[in-house]
mmCIF file of C-alpha atoms in Angstrom:
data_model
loop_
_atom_site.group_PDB
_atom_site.id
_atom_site.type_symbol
_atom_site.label_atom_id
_atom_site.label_comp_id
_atom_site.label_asym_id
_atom_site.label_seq_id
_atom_site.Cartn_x
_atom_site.Cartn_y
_atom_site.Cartn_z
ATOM 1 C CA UNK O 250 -129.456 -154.822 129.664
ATOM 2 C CA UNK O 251 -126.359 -153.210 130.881
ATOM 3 C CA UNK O 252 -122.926 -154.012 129.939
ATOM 4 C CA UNK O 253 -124.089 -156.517 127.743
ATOM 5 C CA UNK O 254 -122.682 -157.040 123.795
ATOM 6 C CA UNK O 255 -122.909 -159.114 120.869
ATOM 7 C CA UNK O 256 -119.565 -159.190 118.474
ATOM 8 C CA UNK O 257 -118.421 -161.502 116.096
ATOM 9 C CA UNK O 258 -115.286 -162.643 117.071
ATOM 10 C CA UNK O 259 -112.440 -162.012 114.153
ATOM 11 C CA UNK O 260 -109.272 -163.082 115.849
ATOM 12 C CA UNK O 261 -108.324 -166.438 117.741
ATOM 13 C CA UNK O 262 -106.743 -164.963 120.962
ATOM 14 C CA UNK O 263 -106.074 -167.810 124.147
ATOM 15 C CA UNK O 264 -108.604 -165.554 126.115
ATOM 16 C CA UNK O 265 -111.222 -166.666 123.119
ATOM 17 C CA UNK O 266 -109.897 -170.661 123.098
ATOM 18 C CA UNK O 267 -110.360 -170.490 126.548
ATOM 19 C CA UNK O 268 -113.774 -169.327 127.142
ATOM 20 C CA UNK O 269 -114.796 -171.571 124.167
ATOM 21 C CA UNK O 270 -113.448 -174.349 125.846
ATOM 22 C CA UNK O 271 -115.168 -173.217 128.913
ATOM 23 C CA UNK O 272 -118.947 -172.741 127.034
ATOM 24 C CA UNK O 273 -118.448 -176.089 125.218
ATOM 25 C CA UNK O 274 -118.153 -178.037 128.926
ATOM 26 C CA UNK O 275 -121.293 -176.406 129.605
ATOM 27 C CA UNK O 276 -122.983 -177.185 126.425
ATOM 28 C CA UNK O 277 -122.345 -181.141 125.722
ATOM 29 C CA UNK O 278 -120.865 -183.989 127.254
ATOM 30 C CA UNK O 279 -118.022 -184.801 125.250
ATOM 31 C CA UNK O 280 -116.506 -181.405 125.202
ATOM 32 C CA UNK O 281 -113.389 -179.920 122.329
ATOM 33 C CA UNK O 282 -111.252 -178.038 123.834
ATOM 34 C CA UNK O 283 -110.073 -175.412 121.529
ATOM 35 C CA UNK O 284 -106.206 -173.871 120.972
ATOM 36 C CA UNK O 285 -105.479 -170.948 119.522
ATOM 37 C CA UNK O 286 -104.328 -172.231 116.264
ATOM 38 C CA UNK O 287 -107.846 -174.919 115.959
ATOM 39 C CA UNK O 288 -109.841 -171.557 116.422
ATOM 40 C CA UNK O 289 -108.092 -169.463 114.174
ATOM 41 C CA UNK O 290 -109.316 -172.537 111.163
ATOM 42 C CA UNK O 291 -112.837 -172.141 112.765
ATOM 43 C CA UNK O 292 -112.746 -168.315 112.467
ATOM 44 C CA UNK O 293 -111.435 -168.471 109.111
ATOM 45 C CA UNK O 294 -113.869 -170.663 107.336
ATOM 46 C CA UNK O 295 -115.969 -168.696 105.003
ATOM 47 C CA UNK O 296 -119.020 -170.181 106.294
ATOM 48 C CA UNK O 297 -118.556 -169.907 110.363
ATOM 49 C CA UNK O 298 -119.563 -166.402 112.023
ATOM 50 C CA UNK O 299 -118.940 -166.916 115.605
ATOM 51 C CA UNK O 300 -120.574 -164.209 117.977
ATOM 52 C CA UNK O 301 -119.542 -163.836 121.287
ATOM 53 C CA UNK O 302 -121.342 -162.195 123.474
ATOM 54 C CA UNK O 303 -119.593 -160.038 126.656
ATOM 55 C CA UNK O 304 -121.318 -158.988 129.582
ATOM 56 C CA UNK O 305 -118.953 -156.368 131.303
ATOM 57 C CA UNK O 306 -116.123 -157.503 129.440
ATOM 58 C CA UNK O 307 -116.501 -161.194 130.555
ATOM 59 C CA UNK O 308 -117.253 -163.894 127.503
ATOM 60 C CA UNK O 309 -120.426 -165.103 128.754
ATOM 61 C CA UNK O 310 -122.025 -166.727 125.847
ATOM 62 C CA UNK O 311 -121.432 -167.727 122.163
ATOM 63 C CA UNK O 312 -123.082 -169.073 118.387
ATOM 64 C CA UNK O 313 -122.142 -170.071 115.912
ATOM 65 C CA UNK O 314 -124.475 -168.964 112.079
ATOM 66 C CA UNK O 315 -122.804 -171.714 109.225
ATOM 67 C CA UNK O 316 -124.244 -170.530 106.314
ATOM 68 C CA UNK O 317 -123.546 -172.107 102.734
ATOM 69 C CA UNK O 318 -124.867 -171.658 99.189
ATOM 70 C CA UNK O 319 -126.824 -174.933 97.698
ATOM 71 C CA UNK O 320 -128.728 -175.430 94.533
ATOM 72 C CA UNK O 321 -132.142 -173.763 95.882
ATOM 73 C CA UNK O 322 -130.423 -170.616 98.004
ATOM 74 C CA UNK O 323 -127.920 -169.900 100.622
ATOM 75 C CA UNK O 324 -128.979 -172.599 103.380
ATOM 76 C CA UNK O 325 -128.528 -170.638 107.198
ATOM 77 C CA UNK O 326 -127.896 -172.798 110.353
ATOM 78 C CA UNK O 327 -127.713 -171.722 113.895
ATOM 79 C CA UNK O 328 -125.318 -174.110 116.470
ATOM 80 C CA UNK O 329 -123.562 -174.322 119.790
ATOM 81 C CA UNK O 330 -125.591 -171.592 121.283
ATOM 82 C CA UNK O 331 -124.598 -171.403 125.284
ATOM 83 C CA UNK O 332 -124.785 -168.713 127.886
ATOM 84 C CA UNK O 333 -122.521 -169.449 130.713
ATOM 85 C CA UNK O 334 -124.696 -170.719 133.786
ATOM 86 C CA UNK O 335 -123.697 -167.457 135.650
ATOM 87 C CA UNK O 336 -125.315 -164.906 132.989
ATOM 88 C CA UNK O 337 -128.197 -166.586 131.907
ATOM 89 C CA UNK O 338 -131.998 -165.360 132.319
ATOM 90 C CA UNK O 339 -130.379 -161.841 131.008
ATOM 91 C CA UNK O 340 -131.383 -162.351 127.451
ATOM 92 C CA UNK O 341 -128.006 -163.281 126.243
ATOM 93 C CA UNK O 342 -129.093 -166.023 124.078
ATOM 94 C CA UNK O 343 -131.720 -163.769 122.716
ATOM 95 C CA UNK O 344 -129.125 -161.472 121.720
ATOM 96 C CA UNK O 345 -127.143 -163.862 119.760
ATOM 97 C CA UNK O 346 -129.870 -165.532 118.096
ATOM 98 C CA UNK O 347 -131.082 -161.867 117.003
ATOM 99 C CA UNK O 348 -127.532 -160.963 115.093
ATOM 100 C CA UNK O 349 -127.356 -164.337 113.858
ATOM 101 C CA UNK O 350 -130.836 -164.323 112.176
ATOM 102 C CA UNK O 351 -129.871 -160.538 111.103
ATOM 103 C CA UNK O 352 -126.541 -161.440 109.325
ATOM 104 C CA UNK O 353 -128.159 -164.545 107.745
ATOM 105 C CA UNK O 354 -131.019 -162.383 106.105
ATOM 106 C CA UNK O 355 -127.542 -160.087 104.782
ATOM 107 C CA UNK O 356 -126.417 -163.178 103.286
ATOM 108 C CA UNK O 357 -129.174 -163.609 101.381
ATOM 109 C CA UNK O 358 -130.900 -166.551 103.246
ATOM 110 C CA UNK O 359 -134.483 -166.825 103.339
ATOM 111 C CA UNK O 360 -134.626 -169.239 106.266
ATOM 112 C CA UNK O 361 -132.737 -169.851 109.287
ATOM 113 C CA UNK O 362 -132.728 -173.622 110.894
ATOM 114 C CA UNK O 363 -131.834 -175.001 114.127
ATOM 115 C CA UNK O 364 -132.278 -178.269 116.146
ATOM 116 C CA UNK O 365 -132.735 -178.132 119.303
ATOM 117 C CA UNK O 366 -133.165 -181.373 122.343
ATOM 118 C CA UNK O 367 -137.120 -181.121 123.532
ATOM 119 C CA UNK O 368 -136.035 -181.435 126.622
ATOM 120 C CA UNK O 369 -134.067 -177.786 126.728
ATOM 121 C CA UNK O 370 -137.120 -176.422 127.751
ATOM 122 C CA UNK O 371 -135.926 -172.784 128.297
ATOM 123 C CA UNK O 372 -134.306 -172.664 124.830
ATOM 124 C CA UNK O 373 -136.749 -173.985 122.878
ATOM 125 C CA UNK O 374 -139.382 -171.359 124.748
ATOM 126 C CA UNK O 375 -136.390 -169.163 123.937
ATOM 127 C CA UNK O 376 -136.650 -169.973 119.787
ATOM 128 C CA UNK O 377 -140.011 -169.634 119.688
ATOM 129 C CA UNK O 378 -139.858 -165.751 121.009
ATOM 130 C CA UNK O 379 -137.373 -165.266 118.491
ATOM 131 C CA UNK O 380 -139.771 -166.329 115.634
ATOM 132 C CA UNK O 381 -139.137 -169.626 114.925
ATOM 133 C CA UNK O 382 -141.110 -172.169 114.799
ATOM 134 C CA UNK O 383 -141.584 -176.317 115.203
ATOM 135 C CA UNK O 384 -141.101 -178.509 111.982
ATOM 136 C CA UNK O 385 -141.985 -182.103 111.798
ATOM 137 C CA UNK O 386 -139.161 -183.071 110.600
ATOM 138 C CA UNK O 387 -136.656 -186.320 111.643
ATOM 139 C CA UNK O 388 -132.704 -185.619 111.973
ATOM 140 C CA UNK O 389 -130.598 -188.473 110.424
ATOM 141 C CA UNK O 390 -126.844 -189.067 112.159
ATOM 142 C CA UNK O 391 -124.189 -191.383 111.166
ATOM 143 C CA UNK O 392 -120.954 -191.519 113.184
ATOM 144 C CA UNK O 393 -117.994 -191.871 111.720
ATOM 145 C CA UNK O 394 -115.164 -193.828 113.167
#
């Protein structure tokens, strides 16, 4: 795949809060947009790793790996994952996913979760290549005014 590259993104720049804010229109329906400063706290939260990923020096795609230490391990979560509409189908979000589950396993995790709607078809077909697989399992939400 040419010109493509996975980083992890160290430094809030406006060219990064910008092509966040970009992905995250693309990825839900009530959309943050992101300043410099609001990313900078994101990036420097011990348990965010943002990756970006570039595709001829473009930000086409990004995830987030939140990993955190709990009674029985360090626990290893993969979010926000989104390929901009004009790069996907390149094996972007394959990418990604890959250096997430790779930095999670240097952590010291021994699993990697992730939710996912059923009716991303693509991504979960997507998850599945990548070696994960189904639970039955039921996710809780409470909103908090």
């Amino acid at each position: 795949m040419s010109g493509v590259r996975i980083e992890v993104a160290r430094r809030a720049t406006s060219e990064l809060a910008r092509a966040v804010s970009a992905l995250n229109r693309q990825l839900s329906s009530s959309p943050r947009e992101w300043s410099v400063d609001g990313l900078g706290e994101l990036l420097s939260a011990e348990s965010n790793t943002l990756f970006v990923a570039y595709l001829d020096d473009a930000i086409v795609g990004m995830l987030t790996l939140v990993t955190y230490p709990i009674p029985t391990g360090i626990r290893a979560r993969i979010e926000d994952v989104v390929v901009d509409e004009s790069a996907r189908g390149r094996g972007i979000a394959f990418d990604l996913t890959t250096a997430a589950v790779d930095l999670a396993r240097e952590k010291g995790a021994r699993t990697v979760d992730l939710t996912s709607r059923p009716e991303r078809a693509a991504a979960n077909r997507l998850y599945l290549r990548a070696g994960f697989t189904a639970r039955d399992s039921v996710t809780y939400r409470r909103t908090l005014e």
